[in-house]
Amino acid sequence: MRALIVGCTLLGFVAAARPEATSIGRAAAPSADFSWSKTIPVGESPRHAVLTPDGRTLYVSNTGGDSMSIIDAATGRACRLTVGRSPGSVVGSHDGKRVYVLVEDALVVLDTRAVPCTPTQLVRRVSFPGRTDDIALTKDDRRLYLTHTIDGGGGFAAGVYLFETAAGSLRRVISDGCPTGIAVANDDRALFVNYQCGGPGGFGRYGPAHDTIGIYDLPSHAPRTLIRDLANVGGQLALSPDGRELWAYGEDACSRPDYDHTGCPTVPSRIVNVVRTDDGTLLKSFGFSLEDSNGRITFSPSGTAFVGGGFTIKAIAGSDLESITRIPVAGAGGIAFTRDGKTAYVTIPGQNVVQVLRARSGSQIANAQVSALSVPVIEQAVLGDAHCSATSGTTHDETCYRAAPQALALAFSERGIAQSRSGAIVRPKLSEEPYCTIAERVIADAPRGDVRPTATTVLHLMDLRKNQEQLEFSGQDPLVVVQHEFEQLSQKTVAESSADDLRRRAMLKARLEAAQRDAKLVFHDVTGRLRVLDTVNLSKNLDASTVALATVVCEHSYHTVLITHNGIVKMHEGLDHGQPVGRAALRTKVAALLDEMRDSCADPRRDPKSEARGLYDIVIGDLRAELEQARRLAPGGKLTLVWLLQDGLRYVPMAALYDGEHYLVENYSNSVLLKSSEPGPGLDDFRALAAGTVHGGGADGLRALPGVADELGGLFYGENVAPQPGKMPARVLLDPDFTADSLRAGLYRHYPIVHIASHFVLKEDAKSSYLLLSSGVPLTLEALSDPREYPFGAVQLLTLSACNTAAHPLAVRTVGDGKEIEDFVFGLLADQSGAHSVLASLYSVDDDSTDKLMQRFYRALRTKGTSKAEALRQAELSLLHGDVAPPPAPGSGAAARIGCAADYARPKFWAPFVLIGSWR
């Protein structure tokens, strides 16, 4: 493990080189059995479909509206029939005379012999309150079973209902729990019911029958047996054509982070369990990550199971459960087959169409990629709301599952992306960053004029990317969690391990091995700690004194998105001598700027202005006019630039960019935003918790920090002493009082300002990164980030300051993606439990200049009406404009001016500190 030791550098701009991401496993090749025939536009979010036995008419439930689309199979012509709100599961009678469809509060019966889409088709409507999920019809067409999951009061006291088709009567025949999926045996002598909770023999979230399959005798409805201990059930049921296998599509425990995941192949995921109907034996569990969900299980006449959803349709032959063929059809819902199996009708909810697939001869050329991964389809699959459900009782919190980068990369590599306008195929390499790949295609295909839709999509993608980075660092990636637990259990000997330990270790080992075999098991919950960084969320948190600038760094291009409080959006493409600037070129320019900012002691003539100008042109360029206009309109002519930075730009203090006449700090205050949360109020209470250590040491051999005592003494006075002019009252924790216990106790007293002066060591993860306490004792970032132990939620400003006694030049090595900077701050600035703002340095700082900058920062901050960002700007300007003199150099003449502390106007001295979080 390579450490990044920042010492006095609180954030550090030196990044270890990161290897390119590699995928785990590889998906099976696309099927060669089907090709596109036609596309039929239908209604809003078509999901469920049934074909009449003669193959002439297709009935499709438009779940996003109130209609059924009725399609003439011969001509492809479609009409709509209003049936009720949110049509769902649909089944057709075996004699071809009736179609039954569940709507939000009723069962609707349609006559297939009437003129399509006329009122005469709707022959019966049976109302009942609550939510129904699925329906199944006996082979004699006399009995229709419905799963009534939620009653009219919103509770789980529901059950299975029987609709007598001839009499039109409806009654409850099974009262167990909250059933979801249902299926009838081929001989009409058994009923299979999939339970989300409850079931025969028990009720409750974790009761005896939670997540089970109940089997009942027909026509008595007496319980026969209970299939339990599956990894996850609670969804659709489908019987194989021969009736020997029951396929259960799980939509419950493994897909929800609040449920027990014991036995799940990965967390979270959808599961398809295959059970033998005669004795309930589990034959196979398929773990499909959530980008492969939201489809349904459909059997072809030959007995092959087709599972829709995600980027592919999974085709699994009942005779060979170990083989999965993936057909490149993105976002498939339900599938309906003709009796000969030669034609399949596939609903595509995200595109509001039905795709018709035809079986093709061996000599035909596949054209299944025509629209399988077009930009609109990818946008819907990755950014759509199909996987999102608002958490009960909240207004903003959502649980959303998005596509994993590895799965995106695999899908792109196998089938490419068909651009929607030009038709050109782009095949990115697996090593390329998938979210950026989509963003570049979206930008390339964007229509001229209003750029807001494009900008919103791009920021959406960058938000997913940022969440992904944070998950990887924090260890919330499911496989990281599994690996960590497996390693802990593996350290125990057999004698030390309990029987539960051994079973758990075997299960975790199997899960890791499965992940290595199938990349589809790799999934990331990208809700993480951020809301979507779109123009709406950003605009509502801005005012006339702020402008947001989001940077988008991709493999082949760079863009800046400008957003104002009144919704003005502009996208700027960064060019260098007329050529697009990609990630590698941008990192090279960042490294050159940081190299110049070393302010070499051997050559005081070195000036970073040239490199800072080049980077200014790339990042801001033609947005300069918009910024100047916004500054003229801002109250008092003071404008704050709120930056959302990516990749190598995270190492750059944006205040040091140079427009050819002025540094950016001379015209604007600057702040870095990590999440589109409320910026919070300004400071009006200046009590502080001040902590620091003069000692070094520790496992990484950190140097001593003798200037810390003077720094704290110059800024704060103790709580129990008389007030001192120009200083703030503080509880001071200086050696040996700076311990984990004293820091924890201080945070529980809810000081609005916390000032820490000590080394911080950044490594590859939160467990090994640490803050140095008194006597060289480390406090890990993982521990420090636990809000129960170290509550930073009441902290309005966290300042991470340290001194550097030797004023060493910047040690520039490889400029990477800068994730460790945001990863570090995320540990202390997270959701509602973190500090509102963090002030920290990007590189090693000088002892004297830091002390002076901090004094002027806090002095300006205490001036009424001055924001944190403006206070930092004023402190930086005091050094830049020579209002603060450096300490006298030994000797006299020009030779004495060669020292590193010779000129505080250089960015090395005034630019290292950045404000992250709330700028107010």
PDB file of N, CA, C and O in Angstrom, residues 455-495:
ATOM      1  N   ALA A 455     -26.710  19.593 -20.463  1.00  0.00           N
ATOM      2  CA  ALA A 455     -25.926  19.879 -19.263  1.00  0.00           C
ATOM      3  C   ALA A 455     -26.429  19.079 -18.072  1.00  0.00           C
ATOM      4  O   ALA A 455     -25.648  18.546 -17.276  1.00  0.00           O
ATOM      5  N   THR A 456     -27.753  18.983 -17.941  1.00  0.00           N
ATOM      6  CA  THR A 456     -28.319  18.226 -16.833  1.00  0.00           C
ATOM      7  C   THR A 456     -27.925  16.755 -16.920  1.00  0.00           C
ATOM      8  O   THR A 456     -27.548  16.139 -15.919  1.00  0.00           O
ATOM      9  N   THR A 457     -27.986  16.183 -18.124  1.00  0.00           N
ATOM     10  CA  THR A 457     -27.605  14.785 -18.304  1.00  0.00           C
ATOM     11  C   THR A 457     -26.137  14.569 -17.970  1.00  0.00           C
ATOM     12  O   THR A 457     -25.768  13.609 -17.292  1.00  0.00           O
ATOM     13  N   VAL A 458     -25.291  15.469 -18.439  1.00  0.00           N
ATOM     14  CA  VAL A 458     -23.857  15.343 -18.184  1.00  0.00           C
ATOM     15  C   VAL A 458     -23.565  15.438 -16.689  1.00  0.00           C
ATOM     16  O   VAL A 458     -22.783  14.650 -16.137  1.00  0.00           O
ATOM     17  N   LEU A 459     -24.202  16.390 -16.005  1.00  0.00           N
ATOM     18  CA  LEU A 459     -23.980  16.509 -14.568  1.00  0.00           C
ATOM     19  C   LEU A 459     -24.525  15.297 -13.820  1.00  0.00           C
ATOM     20  O   LEU A 459     -23.955  14.866 -12.816  1.00  0.00           O
ATOM     21  N   HIS A 460     -25.624  14.738 -14.305  1.00  0.00           N
ATOM     22  CA  HIS A 460     -26.149  13.485 -13.775  1.00  0.00           C
ATOM     23  C   HIS A 460     -25.058  12.410 -13.806  1.00  0.00           C
ATOM     24  O   HIS A 460     -24.797  11.716 -12.818  1.00  0.00           O
ATOM     25  N   LEU A 461     -24.451  12.263 -14.956  1.00  0.00           N
ATOM     26  CA  LEU A 461     -23.421  11.237 -15.141  1.00  0.00           C
ATOM     27  C   LEU A 461     -22.222  11.484 -14.245  1.00  0.00           C
ATOM     28  O   LEU A 461     -21.650  10.555 -13.670  1.00  0.00           O
ATOM     29  N   MET A 462     -21.833  12.751 -14.117  1.00  0.00           N
ATOM     30  CA  MET A 462     -20.691  13.057 -13.278  1.00  0.00           C
ATOM     31  C   MET A 462     -21.003  12.812 -11.802  1.00  0.00           C
ATOM     32  O   MET A 462     -20.128  12.477 -11.008  1.00  0.00           O
ATOM     33  N   ASP A 463     -22.255  12.971 -11.443  1.00  0.00           N
ATOM     34  CA  ASP A 463     -22.671  12.677 -10.080  1.00  0.00           C
ATOM     35  C   ASP A 463     -22.524  11.185  -9.797  1.00  0.00           C
ATOM     36  O   ASP A 463     -22.033  10.775  -8.738  1.00  0.00           O
ATOM     37  N   LEU A 464     -22.939  10.350 -10.757  1.00  0.00           N
ATOM     38  CA  LEU A 464     -22.766   8.912 -10.601  1.00  0.00           C
ATOM     39  C   LEU A 464     -21.291   8.564 -10.465  1.00  0.00           C
ATOM     40  O   LEU A 464     -20.900   7.726  -9.648  1.00  0.00           O
ATOM     41  N   ARG A 465     -20.494   9.215 -11.277  1.00  0.00           N
ATOM     42  CA  ARG A 465     -19.051   8.948 -11.240  1.00  0.00           C
ATOM     43  C   ARG A 465     -18.465   9.327  -9.882  1.00  0.00           C
ATOM     44  O   ARG A 465     -17.665   8.596  -9.300  1.00  0.00           O
ATOM     45  N   LYS A 466     -18.903  10.465  -9.332  1.00  0.00           N
ATOM     46  CA  LYS A 466     -18.368  10.921  -8.052  1.00  0.00           C
ATOM     47  C   LYS A 466     -18.798   9.979  -6.932  1.00  0.00           C
ATOM     48  O   LYS A 466     -18.015   9.643  -6.039  1.00  0.00           O
ATOM     49  N   ASN A 467     -20.058   9.525  -6.975  1.00  0.00           N
ATOM     50  CA  ASN A 467     -20.528   8.558  -5.994  1.00  0.00           C
ATOM     51  C   ASN A 467     -19.728   7.270  -6.078  1.00  0.00           C
ATOM     52  O   ASN A 467     -19.385   6.666  -5.066  1.00  0.00           O
ATOM     53  N   GLN A 468     -19.434   6.856  -7.310  1.00  0.00           N
ATOM     54  CA  GLN A 468     -18.665   5.636  -7.509  1.00  0.00           C
ATOM     55  C   GLN A 468     -17.290   5.756  -6.871  1.00  0.00           C
ATOM     56  O   GLN A 468     -16.815   4.850  -6.188  1.00  0.00           O
ATOM     57  N   GLU A 469     -16.635   6.889  -7.076  1.00  0.00           N
ATOM     58  CA  GLU A 469     -15.320   7.103  -6.491  1.00  0.00           C
ATOM     59  C   GLU A 469     -15.379   7.044  -4.968  1.00  0.00           C
ATOM     60  O   GLU A 469     -14.521   6.454  -4.315  1.00  0.00           O
ATOM     61  N   GLN A 470     -16.408   7.662  -4.387  1.00  0.00           N
ATOM     62  CA  GLN A 470     -16.525   7.677  -2.948  1.00  0.00           C
ATOM     63  C   GLN A 470     -16.774   6.281  -2.391  1.00  0.00           C
ATOM     64  O   GLN A 470     -16.222   5.904  -1.364  1.00  0.00           O
ATOM     65  N   LEU A 471     -17.603   5.489  -3.075  1.00  0.00           N
ATOM     66  CA  LEU A 471     -17.865   4.135  -2.621  1.00  0.00           C
ATOM     67  C   LEU A 471     -16.598   3.302  -2.623  1.00  0.00           C
ATOM     68  O   LEU A 471     -16.340   2.527  -1.708  1.00  0.00           O
ATOM     69  N   GLU A 472     -15.803   3.448  -3.667  1.00  0.00           N
ATOM     70  CA  GLU A 472     -14.567   2.678  -3.767  1.00  0.00           C
ATOM     71  C   GLU A 472     -13.614   3.028  -2.631  1.00  0.00           C
ATOM     72  O   GLU A 472     -12.947   2.169  -2.065  1.00  0.00           O
ATOM     73  N   PHE A 473     -13.569   4.311  -2.258  1.00  0.00           N
ATOM     74  CA  PHE A 473     -12.654   4.740  -1.197  1.00  0.00           C
ATOM     75  C   PHE A 473     -13.150   4.294   0.169  1.00  0.00           C
ATOM     76  O   PHE A 473     -12.385   3.827   1.003  1.00  0.00           O
ATOM     77  N   SER A 474     -14.453   4.444   0.410  1.00  0.00           N
ATOM     78  CA  SER A 474     -15.001   4.199   1.738  1.00  0.00           C
ATOM     79  C   SER A 474     -15.208   2.723   2.037  1.00  0.00           C
ATOM     80  O   SER A 474     -15.485   2.350   3.168  1.00  0.00           O
ATOM     81  N   GLY A 475     -15.092   1.863   1.007  1.00  0.00           N
ATOM     82  CA  GLY A 475     -15.303   0.451   1.234  1.00  0.00           C
ATOM     83  C   GLY A 475     -16.752   0.033   1.236  1.00  0.00           C
ATOM     84  O   GLY A 475     -17.092  -1.035   1.717  1.00  0.00           O
ATOM     85  N   GLN A 476     -17.651   0.877   0.697  1.00  0.00           N
ATOM     86  CA  GLN A 476     -19.064   0.524   0.635  1.00  0.00           C
ATOM     87  C   GLN A 476     -19.385  -0.313  -0.596  1.00  0.00           C
ATOM     88  O   GLN A 476     -20.514  -0.771  -0.739  1.00  0.00           O
ATOM     89  N   ASP A 477     -18.425  -0.469  -1.484  1.00  0.00           N
ATOM     90  CA  ASP A 477     -18.619  -1.383  -2.600  1.00  0.00           C
ATOM     91  C   ASP A 477     -18.925  -2.766  -2.012  1.00  0.00           C
ATOM     92  O   ASP A 477     -18.198  -3.254  -1.151  1.00  0.00           O
ATOM     93  N   PRO A 478     -20.005  -3.411  -2.439  1.00  0.00           N
ATOM     94  CA  PRO A 478     -20.382  -4.689  -1.840  1.00  0.00           C
ATOM     95  C   PRO A 478     -19.261  -5.711  -1.825  1.00  0.00           C
ATOM     96  O   PRO A 478     -19.061  -6.405  -0.835  1.00  0.00           O
ATOM     97  N   LEU A 479     -18.520  -5.802  -2.927  1.00  0.00           N
ATOM     98  CA  LEU A 479     -17.449  -6.795  -2.970  1.00  0.00           C
ATOM     99  C   LEU A 479     -16.324  -6.437  -2.006  1.00  0.00           C
ATOM    100  O   LEU A 479     -15.672  -7.315  -1.454  1.00  0.00           O
ATOM    101  N   VAL A 480     -16.095  -5.131  -1.804  1.00  0.00           N
ATOM    102  CA  VAL A 480     -15.084  -4.720  -0.837  1.00  0.00           C
ATOM    103  C   VAL A 480     -15.493  -5.160   0.563  1.00  0.00           C
ATOM    104  O   VAL A 480     -14.692  -5.659   1.356  1.00  0.00           O
ATOM    105  N   VAL A 481     -16.771  -4.970   0.881  1.00  0.00           N
ATOM    106  CA  VAL A 481     -17.284  -5.373   2.185  1.00  0.00           C
ATOM    107  C   VAL A 481     -17.166  -6.885   2.364  1.00  0.00           C
ATOM    108  O   VAL A 481     -16.724  -7.375   3.404  1.00  0.00           O
ATOM    109  N   VAL A 482     -17.561  -7.613   1.335  1.00  0.00           N
ATOM    110  CA  VAL A 482     -17.491  -9.073   1.398  1.00  0.00           C
ATOM    111  C   VAL A 482     -16.050  -9.534   1.557  1.00  0.00           C
ATOM    112  O   VAL A 482     -15.738 -10.399   2.382  1.00  0.00           O
ATOM    113  N   GLN A 483     -15.153  -8.948   0.779  1.00  0.00           N
ATOM    114  CA  GLN A 483     -13.743  -9.323   0.854  1.00  0.00           C
ATOM    115  C   GLN A 483     -13.175  -9.060   2.239  1.00  0.00           C
ATOM    116  O   GLN A 483     -12.449  -9.886   2.802  1.00  0.00           O
ATOM    117  N   HIS A 484     -13.519  -7.918   2.815  1.00  0.00           N
ATOM    118  CA  HIS A 484     -13.003  -7.555   4.137  1.00  0.00           C
ATOM    119  C   HIS A 484     -13.486  -8.548   5.190  1.00  0.00           C
ATOM    120  O   HIS A 484     -12.699  -9.029   6.019  1.00  0.00           O
ATOM    121  N   GLU A 485     -14.774  -8.893   5.174  1.00  0.00           N
ATOM    122  CA  GLU A 485     -15.302  -9.842   6.154  1.00  0.00           C
ATOM    123  C   GLU A 485     -14.691 -11.224   5.960  1.00  0.00           C
ATOM    124  O   GLU A 485     -14.367 -11.921   6.932  1.00  0.00           O
ATOM    125  N   PHE A 486     -14.536 -11.624   4.697  1.00  0.00           N
ATOM    126  CA  PHE A 486     -13.939 -12.931   4.414  1.00  0.00           C
ATOM    127  C   PHE A 486     -12.512 -13.007   4.958  1.00  0.00           C
ATOM    128  O   PHE A 486     -12.106 -14.007   5.562  1.00  0.00           O
ATOM    129  N   GLU A 487     -11.738 -11.948   4.754  1.00  0.00           N
ATOM    130  CA  GLU A 487     -10.363 -11.930   5.239  1.00  0.00           C
ATOM    131  C   GLU A 487     -10.312 -11.991   6.762  1.00  0.00           C
ATOM    132  O   GLU A 487      -9.451 -12.657   7.349  1.00  0.00           O
ATOM    133  N   GLN A 488     -11.244 -11.311   7.425  1.00  0.00           N
ATOM    134  CA  GLN A 488     -11.268 -11.355   8.889  1.00  0.00           C
ATOM    135  C   GLN A 488     -11.569 -12.761   9.388  1.00  0.00           C
ATOM    136  O   GLN A 488     -10.925 -13.254  10.329  1.00  0.00           O
ATOM    137  N   LEU A 489     -12.560 -13.409   8.771  1.00  0.00           N
ATOM    138  CA  LEU A 489     -12.900 -14.763   9.194  1.00  0.00           C
ATOM    139  C   LEU A 489     -11.784 -15.749   8.864  1.00  0.00           C
ATOM    140  O   LEU A 489     -11.576 -16.721   9.598  1.00  0.00           O
ATOM    141  N   SER A 490     -11.072 -15.500   7.773  1.00  0.00           N
ATOM    142  CA  SER A 490     -10.011 -16.414   7.351  1.00  0.00           C
ATOM    143  C   SER A 490      -8.802 -16.360   8.278  1.00  0.00           C
ATOM    144  O   SER A 490      -7.970 -17.274   8.282  1.00  0.00           O
ATOM    145  N   GLN A 491      -8.680 -15.287   9.050  1.00  0.00           N
ATOM    146  CA  GLN A 491      -7.550 -15.172   9.977  1.00  0.00           C
ATOM    147  C   GLN A 491      -7.709 -16.093  11.184  1.00  0.00           C
ATOM    148  O   GLN A 491      -6.752 -16.378  11.897  1.00  0.00           O
ATOM    149  N   LYS A 492      -8.940 -16.550  11.399  1.00  0.00           N
ATOM    150  CA  LYS A 492      -9.171 -17.466  12.519  1.00  0.00           C
ATOM    151  C   LYS A 492      -8.797 -18.893  12.115  1.00  0.00           C
ATOM    152  O   LYS A 492      -9.033 -19.316  10.993  1.00  0.00           O
ATOM    153  N   THR A 493      -8.244 -19.630  13.054  1.00  0.00           N
ATOM    154  CA  THR A 493      -7.992 -21.040  12.811  1.00  0.00           C
ATOM    155  C   THR A 493      -9.307 -21.802  12.942  1.00  0.00           C
ATOM    156  O   THR A 493     -10.321 -21.279  13.409  1.00  0.00           O
ATOM    157  N   VAL A 494      -9.285 -23.060  12.506  1.00  0.00           N
ATOM    158  CA  VAL A 494     -10.493 -23.883  12.615  1.00  0.00           C
ATOM    159  C   VAL A 494     -10.915 -24.003  14.072  1.00  0.00           C
ATOM    160  O   VAL A 494     -12.114 -23.964  14.411  1.00  0.00           O
ATOM    161  N   ALA A 495      -9.938 -24.141  14.964  1.00  0.00           N
ATOM    162  CA  ALA A 495     -10.257 -24.282  16.387  1.00  0.00           C
ATOM    163  C   ALA A 495     -10.894 -23.009  16.947  1.00  0.00           C
ATOM    164  O   ALA A 495     -11.735 -23.070  17.848  1.00  0.00           O
TER     165      ALA A 495
END
